[in-house]
Coordinates of C-alpha atoms in Angstrom, one line a residue:
X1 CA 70.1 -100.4 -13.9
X2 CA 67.7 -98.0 -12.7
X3 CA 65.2 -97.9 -10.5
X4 CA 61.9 -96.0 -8.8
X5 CA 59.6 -96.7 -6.0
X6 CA 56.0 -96.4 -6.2
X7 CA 54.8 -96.4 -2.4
X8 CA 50.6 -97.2 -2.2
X9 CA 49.4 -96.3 1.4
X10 CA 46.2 -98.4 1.4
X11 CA 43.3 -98.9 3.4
X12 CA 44.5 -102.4 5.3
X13 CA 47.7 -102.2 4.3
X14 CA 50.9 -100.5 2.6
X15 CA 52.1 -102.0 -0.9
X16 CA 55.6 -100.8 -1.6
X17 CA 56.6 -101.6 -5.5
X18 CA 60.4 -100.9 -7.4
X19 CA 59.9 -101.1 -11.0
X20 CA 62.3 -100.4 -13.5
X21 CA 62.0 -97.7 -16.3
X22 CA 60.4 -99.6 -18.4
X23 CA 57.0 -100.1 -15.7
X24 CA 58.4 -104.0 -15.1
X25 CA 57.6 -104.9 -11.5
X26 CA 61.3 -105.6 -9.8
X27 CA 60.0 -106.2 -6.2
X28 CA 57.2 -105.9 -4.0
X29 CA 56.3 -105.5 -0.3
X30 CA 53.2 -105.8 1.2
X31 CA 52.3 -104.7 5.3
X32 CA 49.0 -105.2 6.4
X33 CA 47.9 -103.3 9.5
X34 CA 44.5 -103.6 11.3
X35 CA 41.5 -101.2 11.0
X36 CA 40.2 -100.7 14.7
X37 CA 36.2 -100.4 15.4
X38 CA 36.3 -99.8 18.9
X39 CA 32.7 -98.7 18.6
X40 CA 29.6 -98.6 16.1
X41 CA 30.3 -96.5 13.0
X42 CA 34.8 -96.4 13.9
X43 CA 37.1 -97.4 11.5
X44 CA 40.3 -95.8 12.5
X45 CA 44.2 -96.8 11.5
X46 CA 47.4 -96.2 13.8
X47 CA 50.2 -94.1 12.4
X48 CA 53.0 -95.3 13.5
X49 CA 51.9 -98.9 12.3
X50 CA 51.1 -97.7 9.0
X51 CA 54.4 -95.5 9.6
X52 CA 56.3 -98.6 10.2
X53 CA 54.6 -100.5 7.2
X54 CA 56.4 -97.7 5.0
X55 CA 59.7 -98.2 6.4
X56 CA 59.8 -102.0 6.0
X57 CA 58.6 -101.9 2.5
X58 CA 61.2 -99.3 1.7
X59 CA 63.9 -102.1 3.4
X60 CA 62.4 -104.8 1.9
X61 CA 62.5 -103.8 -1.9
X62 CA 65.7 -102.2 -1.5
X63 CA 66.7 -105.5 -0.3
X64 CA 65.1 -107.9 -3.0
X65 CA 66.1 -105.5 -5.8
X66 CA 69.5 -105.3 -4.6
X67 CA 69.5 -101.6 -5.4
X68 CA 72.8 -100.5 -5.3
X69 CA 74.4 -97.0 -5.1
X70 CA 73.2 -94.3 -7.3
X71 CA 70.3 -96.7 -9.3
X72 CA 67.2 -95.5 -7.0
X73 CA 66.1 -91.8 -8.8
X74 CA 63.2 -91.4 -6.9
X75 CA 60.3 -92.7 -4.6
X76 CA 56.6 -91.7 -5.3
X77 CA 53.4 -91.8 -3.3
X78 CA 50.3 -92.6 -3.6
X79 CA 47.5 -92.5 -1.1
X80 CA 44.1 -93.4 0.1
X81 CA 41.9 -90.2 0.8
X82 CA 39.9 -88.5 3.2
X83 CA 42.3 -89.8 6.3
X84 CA 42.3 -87.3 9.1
X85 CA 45.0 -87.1 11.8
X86 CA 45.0 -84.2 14.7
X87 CA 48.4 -83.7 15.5
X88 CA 49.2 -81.4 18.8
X89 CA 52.0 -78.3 19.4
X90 CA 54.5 -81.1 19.6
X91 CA 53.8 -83.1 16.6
X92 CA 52.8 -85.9 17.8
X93 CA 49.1 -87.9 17.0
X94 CA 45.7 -86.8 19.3
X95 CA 44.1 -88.9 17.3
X96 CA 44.6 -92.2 15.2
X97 CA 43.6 -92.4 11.5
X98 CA 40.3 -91.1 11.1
X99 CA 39.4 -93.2 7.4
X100 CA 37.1 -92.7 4.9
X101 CA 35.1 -95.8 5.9
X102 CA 34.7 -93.9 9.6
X103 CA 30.5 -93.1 9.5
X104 CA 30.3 -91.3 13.3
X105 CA 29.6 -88.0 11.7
X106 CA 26.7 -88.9 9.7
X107 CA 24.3 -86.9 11.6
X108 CA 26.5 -83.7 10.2
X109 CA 26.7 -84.5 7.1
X110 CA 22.9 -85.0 7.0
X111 CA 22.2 -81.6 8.6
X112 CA 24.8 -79.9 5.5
X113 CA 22.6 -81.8 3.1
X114 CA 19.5 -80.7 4.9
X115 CA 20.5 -76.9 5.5
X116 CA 22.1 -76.6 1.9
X117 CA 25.4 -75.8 2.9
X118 CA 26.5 -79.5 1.6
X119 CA 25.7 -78.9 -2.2
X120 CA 27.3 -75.3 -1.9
X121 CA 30.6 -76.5 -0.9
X122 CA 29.8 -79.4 -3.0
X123 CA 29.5 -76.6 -6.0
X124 CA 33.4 -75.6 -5.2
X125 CA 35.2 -78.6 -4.2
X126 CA 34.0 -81.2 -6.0
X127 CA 33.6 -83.5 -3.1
X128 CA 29.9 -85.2 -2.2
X129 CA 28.3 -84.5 1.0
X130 CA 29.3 -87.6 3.4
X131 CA 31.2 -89.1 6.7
X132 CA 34.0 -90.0 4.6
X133 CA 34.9 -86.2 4.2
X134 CA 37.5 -84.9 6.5
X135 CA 35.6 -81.6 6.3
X136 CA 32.2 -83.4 7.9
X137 CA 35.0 -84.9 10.2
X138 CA 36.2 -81.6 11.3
X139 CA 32.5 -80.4 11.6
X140 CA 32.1 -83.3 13.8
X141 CA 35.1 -83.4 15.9
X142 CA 34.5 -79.7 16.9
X143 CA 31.2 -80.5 18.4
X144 CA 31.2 -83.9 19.7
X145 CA 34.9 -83.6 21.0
X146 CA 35.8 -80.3 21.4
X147 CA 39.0 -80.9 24.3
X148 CA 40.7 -82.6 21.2
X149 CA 40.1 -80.0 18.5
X150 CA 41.1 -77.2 20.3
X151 CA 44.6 -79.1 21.7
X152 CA 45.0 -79.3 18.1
X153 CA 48.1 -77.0 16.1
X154 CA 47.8 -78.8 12.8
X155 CA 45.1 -80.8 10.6
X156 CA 46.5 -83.5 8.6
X157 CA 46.8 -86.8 6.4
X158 CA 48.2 -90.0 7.0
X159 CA 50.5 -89.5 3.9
X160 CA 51.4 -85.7 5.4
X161 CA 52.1 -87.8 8.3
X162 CA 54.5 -90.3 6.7
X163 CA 56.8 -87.2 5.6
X164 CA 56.7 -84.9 8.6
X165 CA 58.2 -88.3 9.9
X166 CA 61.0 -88.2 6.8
X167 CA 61.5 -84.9 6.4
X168 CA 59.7 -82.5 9.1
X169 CA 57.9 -80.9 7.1
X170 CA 53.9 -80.4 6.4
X171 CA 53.2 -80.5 3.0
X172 CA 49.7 -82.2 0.9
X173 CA 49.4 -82.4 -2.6
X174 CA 46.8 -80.8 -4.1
X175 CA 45.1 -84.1 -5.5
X176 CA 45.0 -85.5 -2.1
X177 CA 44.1 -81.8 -0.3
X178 CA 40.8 -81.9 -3.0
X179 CA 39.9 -85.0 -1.5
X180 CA 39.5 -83.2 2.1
X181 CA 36.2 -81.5 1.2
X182 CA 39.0 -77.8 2.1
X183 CA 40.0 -77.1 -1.4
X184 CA 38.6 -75.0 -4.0
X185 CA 39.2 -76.8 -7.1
X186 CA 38.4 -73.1 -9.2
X187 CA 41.2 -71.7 -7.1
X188 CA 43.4 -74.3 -6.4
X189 CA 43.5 -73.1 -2.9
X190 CA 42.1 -74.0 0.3
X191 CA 38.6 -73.4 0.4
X192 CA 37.2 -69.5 2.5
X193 CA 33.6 -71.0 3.3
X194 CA 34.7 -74.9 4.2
X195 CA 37.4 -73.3 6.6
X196 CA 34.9 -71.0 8.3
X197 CA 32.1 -74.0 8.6
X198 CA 34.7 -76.3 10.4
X199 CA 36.6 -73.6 12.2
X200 CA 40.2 -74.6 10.8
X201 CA 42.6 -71.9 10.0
X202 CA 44.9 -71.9 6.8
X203 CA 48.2 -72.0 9.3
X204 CA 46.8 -75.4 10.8
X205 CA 46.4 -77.4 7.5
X206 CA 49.7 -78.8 5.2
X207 CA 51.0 -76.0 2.4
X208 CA 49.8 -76.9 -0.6
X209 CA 52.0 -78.5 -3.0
X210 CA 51.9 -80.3 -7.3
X211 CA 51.6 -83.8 -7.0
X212 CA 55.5 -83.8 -8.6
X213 CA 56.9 -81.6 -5.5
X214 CA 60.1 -82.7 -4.4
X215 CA 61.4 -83.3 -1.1
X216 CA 64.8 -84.1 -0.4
X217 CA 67.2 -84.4 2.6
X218 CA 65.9 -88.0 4.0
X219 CA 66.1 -87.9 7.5
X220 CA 69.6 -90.1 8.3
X221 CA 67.9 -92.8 10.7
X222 CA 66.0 -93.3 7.9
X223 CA 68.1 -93.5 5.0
X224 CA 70.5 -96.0 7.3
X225 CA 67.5 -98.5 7.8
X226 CA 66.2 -98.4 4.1
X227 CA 69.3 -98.3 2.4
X228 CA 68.3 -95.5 0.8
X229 CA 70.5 -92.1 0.0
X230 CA 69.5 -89.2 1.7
X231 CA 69.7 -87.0 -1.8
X232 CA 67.1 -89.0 -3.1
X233 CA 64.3 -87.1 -4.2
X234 CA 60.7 -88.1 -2.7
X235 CA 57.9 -87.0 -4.6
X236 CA 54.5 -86.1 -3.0
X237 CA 52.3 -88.1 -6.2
X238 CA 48.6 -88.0 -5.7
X239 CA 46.0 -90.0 -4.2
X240 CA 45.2 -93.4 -5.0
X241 CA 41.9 -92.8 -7.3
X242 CA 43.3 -90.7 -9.6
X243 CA 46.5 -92.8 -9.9
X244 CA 45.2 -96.0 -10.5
X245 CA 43.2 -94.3 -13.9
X246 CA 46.6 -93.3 -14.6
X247 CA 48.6 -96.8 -13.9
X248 CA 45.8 -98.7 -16.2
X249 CA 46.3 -95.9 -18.8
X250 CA 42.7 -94.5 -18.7
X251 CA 43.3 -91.0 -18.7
X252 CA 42.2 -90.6 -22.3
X253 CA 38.3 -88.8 -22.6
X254 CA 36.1 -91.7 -22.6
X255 CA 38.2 -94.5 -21.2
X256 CA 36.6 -95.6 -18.3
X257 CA 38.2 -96.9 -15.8
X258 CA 36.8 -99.4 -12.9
X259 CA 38.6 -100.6 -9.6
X260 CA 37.5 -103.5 -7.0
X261 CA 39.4 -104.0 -4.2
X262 CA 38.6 -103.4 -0.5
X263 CA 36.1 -101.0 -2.2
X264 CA 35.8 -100.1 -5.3
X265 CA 35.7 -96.8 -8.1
X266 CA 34.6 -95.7 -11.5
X267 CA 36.6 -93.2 -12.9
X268 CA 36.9 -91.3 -15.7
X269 CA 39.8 -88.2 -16.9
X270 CA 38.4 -84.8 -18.3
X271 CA 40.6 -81.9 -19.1
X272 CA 38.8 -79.6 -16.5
X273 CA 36.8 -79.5 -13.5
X274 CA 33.3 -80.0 -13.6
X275 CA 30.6 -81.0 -11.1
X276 CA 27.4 -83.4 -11.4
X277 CA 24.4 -80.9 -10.5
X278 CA 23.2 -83.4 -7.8
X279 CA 26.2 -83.7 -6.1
X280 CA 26.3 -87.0 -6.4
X281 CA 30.1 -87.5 -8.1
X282 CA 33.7 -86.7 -7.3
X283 CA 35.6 -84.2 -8.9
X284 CA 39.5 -84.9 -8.0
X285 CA 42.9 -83.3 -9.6
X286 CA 45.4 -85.7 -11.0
X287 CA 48.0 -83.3 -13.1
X288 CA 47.7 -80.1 -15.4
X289 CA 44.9 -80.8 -17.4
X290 CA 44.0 -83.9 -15.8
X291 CA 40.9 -84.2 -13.2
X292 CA 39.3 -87.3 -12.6
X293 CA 35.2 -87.5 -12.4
X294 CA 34.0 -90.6 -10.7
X295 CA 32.2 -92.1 -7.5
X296 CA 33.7 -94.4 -5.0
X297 CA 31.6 -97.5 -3.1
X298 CA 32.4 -98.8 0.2
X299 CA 31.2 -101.9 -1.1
X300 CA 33.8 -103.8 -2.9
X301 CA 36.1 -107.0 -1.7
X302 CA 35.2 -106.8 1.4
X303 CA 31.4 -107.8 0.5
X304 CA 32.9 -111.1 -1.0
X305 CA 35.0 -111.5 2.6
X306 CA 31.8 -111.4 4.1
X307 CA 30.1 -113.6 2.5
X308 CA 33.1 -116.4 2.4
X309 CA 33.0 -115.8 6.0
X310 CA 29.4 -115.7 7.0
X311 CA 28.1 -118.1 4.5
X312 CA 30.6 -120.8 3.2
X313 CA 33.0 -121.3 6.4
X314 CA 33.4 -124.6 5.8
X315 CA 34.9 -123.8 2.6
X316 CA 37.2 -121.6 3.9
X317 CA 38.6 -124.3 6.5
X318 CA 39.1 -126.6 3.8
X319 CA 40.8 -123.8 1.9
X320 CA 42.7 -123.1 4.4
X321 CA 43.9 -126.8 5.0
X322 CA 44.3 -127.7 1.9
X323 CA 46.4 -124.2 1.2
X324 CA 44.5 -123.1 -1.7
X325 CA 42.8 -120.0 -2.2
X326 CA 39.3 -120.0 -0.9
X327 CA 38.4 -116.8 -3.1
X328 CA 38.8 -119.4 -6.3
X329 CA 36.9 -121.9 -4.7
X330 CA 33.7 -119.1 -4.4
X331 CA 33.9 -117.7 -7.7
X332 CA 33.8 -121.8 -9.4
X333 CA 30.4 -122.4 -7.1
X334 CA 29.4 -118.8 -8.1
X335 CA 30.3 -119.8 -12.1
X336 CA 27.5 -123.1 -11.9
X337 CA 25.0 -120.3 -11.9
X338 CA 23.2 -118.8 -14.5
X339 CA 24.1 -114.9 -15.0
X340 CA 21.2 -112.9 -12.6
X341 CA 21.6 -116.0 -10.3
X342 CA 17.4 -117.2 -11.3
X343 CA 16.4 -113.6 -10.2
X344 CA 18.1 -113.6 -7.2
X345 CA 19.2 -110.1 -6.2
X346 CA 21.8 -108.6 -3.6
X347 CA 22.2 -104.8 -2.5
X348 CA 25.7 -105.0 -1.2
X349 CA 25.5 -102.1 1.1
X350 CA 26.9 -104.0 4.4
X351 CA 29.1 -100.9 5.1
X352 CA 26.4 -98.4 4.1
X353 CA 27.4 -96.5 1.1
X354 CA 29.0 -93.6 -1.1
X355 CA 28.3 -93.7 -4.7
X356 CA 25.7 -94.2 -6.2
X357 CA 23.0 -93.7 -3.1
X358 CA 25.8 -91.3 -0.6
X359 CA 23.9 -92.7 2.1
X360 CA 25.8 -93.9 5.6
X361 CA 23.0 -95.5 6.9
X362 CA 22.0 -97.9 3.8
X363 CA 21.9 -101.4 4.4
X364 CA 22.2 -105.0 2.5
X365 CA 19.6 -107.0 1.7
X366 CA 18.4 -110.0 -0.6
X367 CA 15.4 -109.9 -2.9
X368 CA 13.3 -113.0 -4.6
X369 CA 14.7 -115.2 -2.4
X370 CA 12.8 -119.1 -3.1
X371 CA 12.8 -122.5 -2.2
X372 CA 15.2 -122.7 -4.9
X373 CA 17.8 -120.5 -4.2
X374 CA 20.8 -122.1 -2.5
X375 CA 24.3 -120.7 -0.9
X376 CA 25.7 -120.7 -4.7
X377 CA 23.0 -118.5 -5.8
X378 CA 24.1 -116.4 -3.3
X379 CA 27.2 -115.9 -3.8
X380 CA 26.9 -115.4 -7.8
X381 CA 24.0 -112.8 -6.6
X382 CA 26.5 -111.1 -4.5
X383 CA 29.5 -110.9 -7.4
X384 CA 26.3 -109.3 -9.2
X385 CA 25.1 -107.0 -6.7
X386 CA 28.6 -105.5 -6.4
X387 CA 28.7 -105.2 -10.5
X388 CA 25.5 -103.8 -10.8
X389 CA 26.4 -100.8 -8.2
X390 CA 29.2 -100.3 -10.1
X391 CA 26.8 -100.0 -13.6
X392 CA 24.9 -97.1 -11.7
X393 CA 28.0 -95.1 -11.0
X394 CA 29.1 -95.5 -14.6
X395 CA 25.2 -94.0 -15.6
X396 CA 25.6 -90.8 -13.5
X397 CA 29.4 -90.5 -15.2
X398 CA 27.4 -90.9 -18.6
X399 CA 25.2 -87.5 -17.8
X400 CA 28.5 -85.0 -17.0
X401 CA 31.5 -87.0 -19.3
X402 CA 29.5 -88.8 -22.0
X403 CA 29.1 -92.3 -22.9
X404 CA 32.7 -94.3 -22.4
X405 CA 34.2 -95.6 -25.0
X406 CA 36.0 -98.5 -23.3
X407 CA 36.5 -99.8 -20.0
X408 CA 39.9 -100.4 -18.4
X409 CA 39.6 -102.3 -15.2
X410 CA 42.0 -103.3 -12.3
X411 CA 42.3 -104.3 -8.5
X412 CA 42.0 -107.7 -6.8
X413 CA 38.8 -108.8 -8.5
X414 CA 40.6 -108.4 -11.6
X415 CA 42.6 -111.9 -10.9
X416 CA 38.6 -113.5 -11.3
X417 CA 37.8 -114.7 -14.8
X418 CA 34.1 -115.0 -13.4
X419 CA 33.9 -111.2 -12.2
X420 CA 35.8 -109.9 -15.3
X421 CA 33.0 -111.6 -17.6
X422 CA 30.5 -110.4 -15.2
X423 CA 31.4 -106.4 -15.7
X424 CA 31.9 -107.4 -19.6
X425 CA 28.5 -108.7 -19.4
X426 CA 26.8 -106.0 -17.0
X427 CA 28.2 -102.7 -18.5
X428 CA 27.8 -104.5 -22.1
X429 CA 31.2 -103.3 -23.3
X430 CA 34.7 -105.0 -23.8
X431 CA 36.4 -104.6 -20.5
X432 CA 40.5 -104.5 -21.1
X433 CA 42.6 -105.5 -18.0
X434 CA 45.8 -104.7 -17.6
X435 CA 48.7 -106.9 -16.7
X436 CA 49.8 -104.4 -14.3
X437 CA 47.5 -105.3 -10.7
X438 CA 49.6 -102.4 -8.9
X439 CA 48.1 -99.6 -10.7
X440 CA 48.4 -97.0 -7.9
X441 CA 51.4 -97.3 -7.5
X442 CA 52.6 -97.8 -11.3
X443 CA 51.0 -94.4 -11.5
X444 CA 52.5 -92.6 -8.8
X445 CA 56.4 -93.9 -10.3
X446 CA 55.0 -92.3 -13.3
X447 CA 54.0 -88.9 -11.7
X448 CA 57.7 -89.1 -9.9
X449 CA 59.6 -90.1 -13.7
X450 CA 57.6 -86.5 -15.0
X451 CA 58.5 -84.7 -11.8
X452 CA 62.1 -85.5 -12.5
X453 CA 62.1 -85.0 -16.1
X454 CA 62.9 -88.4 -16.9
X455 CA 59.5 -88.7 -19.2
X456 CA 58.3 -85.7 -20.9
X457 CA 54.0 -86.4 -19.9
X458 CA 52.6 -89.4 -18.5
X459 CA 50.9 -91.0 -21.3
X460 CA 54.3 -93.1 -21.3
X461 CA 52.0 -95.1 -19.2
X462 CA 50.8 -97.0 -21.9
X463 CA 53.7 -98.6 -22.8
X464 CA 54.3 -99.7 -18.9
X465 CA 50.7 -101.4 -18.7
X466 CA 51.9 -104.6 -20.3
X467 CA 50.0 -107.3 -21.7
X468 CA 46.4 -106.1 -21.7
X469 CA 43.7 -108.9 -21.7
X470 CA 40.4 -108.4 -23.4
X471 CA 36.4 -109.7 -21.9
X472 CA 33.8 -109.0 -24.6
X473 CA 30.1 -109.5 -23.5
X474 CA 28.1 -112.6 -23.8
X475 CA 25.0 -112.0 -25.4
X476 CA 23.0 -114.8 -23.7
X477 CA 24.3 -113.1 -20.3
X478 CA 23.7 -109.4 -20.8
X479 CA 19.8 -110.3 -22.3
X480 CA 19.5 -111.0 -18.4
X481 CA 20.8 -108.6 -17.1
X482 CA 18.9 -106.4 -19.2
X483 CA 15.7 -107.7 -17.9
X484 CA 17.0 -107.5 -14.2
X485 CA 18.7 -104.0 -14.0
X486 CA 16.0 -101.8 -13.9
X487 CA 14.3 -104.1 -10.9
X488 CA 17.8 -103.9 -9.1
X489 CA 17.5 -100.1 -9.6
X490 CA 13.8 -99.7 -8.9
X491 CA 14.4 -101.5 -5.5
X492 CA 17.5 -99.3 -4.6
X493 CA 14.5 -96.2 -4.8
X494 CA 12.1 -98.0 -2.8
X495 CA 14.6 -99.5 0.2
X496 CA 16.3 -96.3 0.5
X497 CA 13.1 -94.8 2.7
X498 CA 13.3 -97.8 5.2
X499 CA 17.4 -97.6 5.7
X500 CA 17.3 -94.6 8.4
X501 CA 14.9 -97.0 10.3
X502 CA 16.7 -99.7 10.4
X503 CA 20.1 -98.7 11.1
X504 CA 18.7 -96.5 14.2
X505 CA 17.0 -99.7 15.6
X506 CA 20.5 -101.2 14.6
X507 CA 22.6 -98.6 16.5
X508 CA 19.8 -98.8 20.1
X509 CA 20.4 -102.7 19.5
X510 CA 23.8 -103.3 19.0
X511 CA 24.9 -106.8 18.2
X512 CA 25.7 -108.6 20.9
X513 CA 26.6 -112.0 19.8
X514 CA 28.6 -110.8 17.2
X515 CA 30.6 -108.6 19.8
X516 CA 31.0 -111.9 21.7
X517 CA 32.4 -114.2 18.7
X518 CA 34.8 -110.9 17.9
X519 CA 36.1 -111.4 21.1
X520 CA 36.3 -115.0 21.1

């Protein structure tokens, strides 16, 4: 039989996936790693853990598939974006993993939004004005650690990273090189005027490559402790947004597709580049003819974490003795609650935010709190705050791609009944979800199966999906939602002139007792 390897490097963690030809899931590795916040505003990665996460999912499917001699015909990436790595003359890390959640060069991307220079560059790359950008990164790093940048030979990503380490060799795709706020997505070349704002030259960034580049010539250590043959091609793929439209087959016009996990995305595919005159969307490339418009929240899973942790503890304990899953148990309180949760609402901006508000310093917060309201309304208002963010993305999409005509959706909320009604019910549309969880990575085996000519164009995809599950809306729940939308909205205007305020008095009053039960 034969095989391919779709390779996701995540945010928390690195999901390695062999399917077969046929898009059936074979076996599957997942290696967490921490995210390290040293200080307010971090959130960096280490290489050679992620590094190491890579090499043990290679072993590990290799293993459980009991992949033998000539079956493998290819690995494919897929990756997160905006990661930033400063490597010196010798190859070797300055810096860890700068991630996209990293907000410590806020103040520059304020002062490109304020001078103008953030919409021009905007106007040519396609990538909004914010800390997650490794070009605001760069800005940053040249002014507020200057020893570092200029020890620096070469400016790259952690996927770049993972195959100098296989291969020696710097090369980015141009789906993930989009994503760096560098590349001119008219030219298909790395950007004149973002080089000259961050002082990069072109010799100390990756050469530019198709997401179906081919690398071959595994370095031998490597192929010894994977089991897999050095002549096996490696294909760049693309990054993780733009392959998970493709894995849940949304990369018709008009199929919209919409991702929680960690975070979260809504995406949709148009056959050319275009750009939201606000700058307020994300314009990356995916394949010939293929670019994906869309906006990205910080706020996705990790909102529900939070409030599992902060608010139902005891839950989790039990959970946790009883071995069950204390996500379920949140979402059946959070189902005992009428849809809008009796005009409770939640902005879900604990991590400040990208899409829809692109604003680093925004800031959570309940509204029409009562008497009434207990921990379950919470909870349900949460699930609901998340959705409705989501619902303002879509809008903006609406005003440069038109009005979807269905929604595909996929990531870890997907496995929720209660959160898959919830976007039926919110976006008032049938929502489709895909049997397929692994979507990045089902995508980027798909980018590698047209690289190697195995599939002629990559709407094979739909036939890999599998059994796709269908939500309509409830009318009952959506007349609420109809009512409590344009409040949600109105109070997203309205709070955003108090969130610079807040988050400075934040920031000259850190959190002490939270420090202290961290370290505890």
């Amino acid at each position: 039989m034969d095989y391919m390897i779709g390779v996701d490097l995540g945010t928390t963690s690195t999901k390695v996936v062999l399917f077969d030809m046929k898009g059936n899931s074979i076996a599957y590795a997942n290696n967490p790693y921490p995210l390290y916040q040293d200080s307010p505003d971090m959130a960096e990665e280490d290489p050679a853990e992620i590094f190491e996460a890579v090499i043990n999912g290679l072993t590990e499917v290799m293993r459980k598939g009991n992949v033998k001699n000539g079956e493998l015909k290819g690995v494919s990436f897929s990756s997160a974006m905006h990661s930033l790595i400063l490597m010196d003359k010798d190859n070797h890390p300055l810096t860890r993993v700068i991630t996209w959640a990293d907000n410590r060069s806020s103040k520059y991307a304020e002062e490109l939004k304020d001078n103008g220079l953030g919409q021009q560059l905007y106007a040519h790359t396609g990538v909004p004005t914010h800390p997650m950008s490794p070009l605001v990164k760069l800005i940053w790093l040249k002014n507020e650690q200057p020893e570092i940048f200029k020890k620096a030979t070469h400016f790259i990503g952690i996927k770049d990273y993972v195959l100098f380490r296989l291969y020696g060799k710097y090369v980015q795709d141009y789906s993930l090189a989009n994503a760096t706020g560098l590349f001119n997505i008219f030219t298909m070349d790395w950007d004149e005027q973002a080089l000259e704002i961050t002082g990069v030259t072109r010799d100390q960034l990756p050469e530019l490559v198709s997401p179906e580049y081919q690398l071959t010539g595994l370095a031998k250590s490597y192929a010894e402790v994977t089991g897999i043959p050095e002549d096996t091609p490696f294909i760049m793929g693309a990054s993780d947004g733009t392959l998970s439209n493709l894995g849940v087959n949304a990369i018709e016009p008009g199929v919209l597709a919409v991702t929680i996990g960690t975070s979260g995305a809504v995406r949709v595919v148009v056959d050319k580049p275009v750009v939201d005159p606000r700058g307020r969307l994300f314009t990356y490339y995916l394949d010939d003819g293929k670019w994906v418009v869309g906006g990205p929240v910080n706020n996705g899973g990790i909102v529900f974490r939070w409030v599992r942790d902060q608010l139902f503890s005891p839950e989790k304990i039990t959970a946790e003795q009883m071995q069950v899953n204390s996500y379920e148990i949140l979402t059946d309180i959070a189902s005992k609650i009428p849809a809008g949760a009796d005009g409770l609402l939640f902005h879900p901006y604990l991590g400040g935010e990208r899409a829809p508000i692109w604003d680093a310093n925004a800031r959570g917060s309940f509204f029409g709190l009562t008497r009434q309201h207990t921990r379950a309304h919470m909870v349900r208002a949460a699930l609901e705050g998340i959705v409705y963010n989501l619902y303002m993305v879509m809008l903006m999409i609406e005003g440069v791609a038109g009005k979807p005509k269905s929604i595909q959706a996929t990531g870890g909320f997907a496995r929720s009944a209660l959160w898959r009604q919830m976007l039926a019910d919110i976006f008032e549309q049938d929502v489709n979800i895909p049997e397929s969880f692994e979507s990045s990575a089902l995508g980027a085996v798909v980018i590698g199966m047209k690289s190697l000519g195995i599939v002629d164009d990559l709407s094979v995809v739909k036939d890999m999906v599998g059994v796709t599950n269908t939500h309509k809306p409830n009318q009952e729940n959506f007349a609420s939602y109809r009512e409590l939308l344009p409040i949600w909205i109105r109070l997203t205007d309205e709070l955003s002139g108090e969130y610079d305020s807040i988050a400075k008095f934040q920031r000259n009053h850190p959190n002490e007792h939270a420090k202290i039960a961290e370290e505890d």
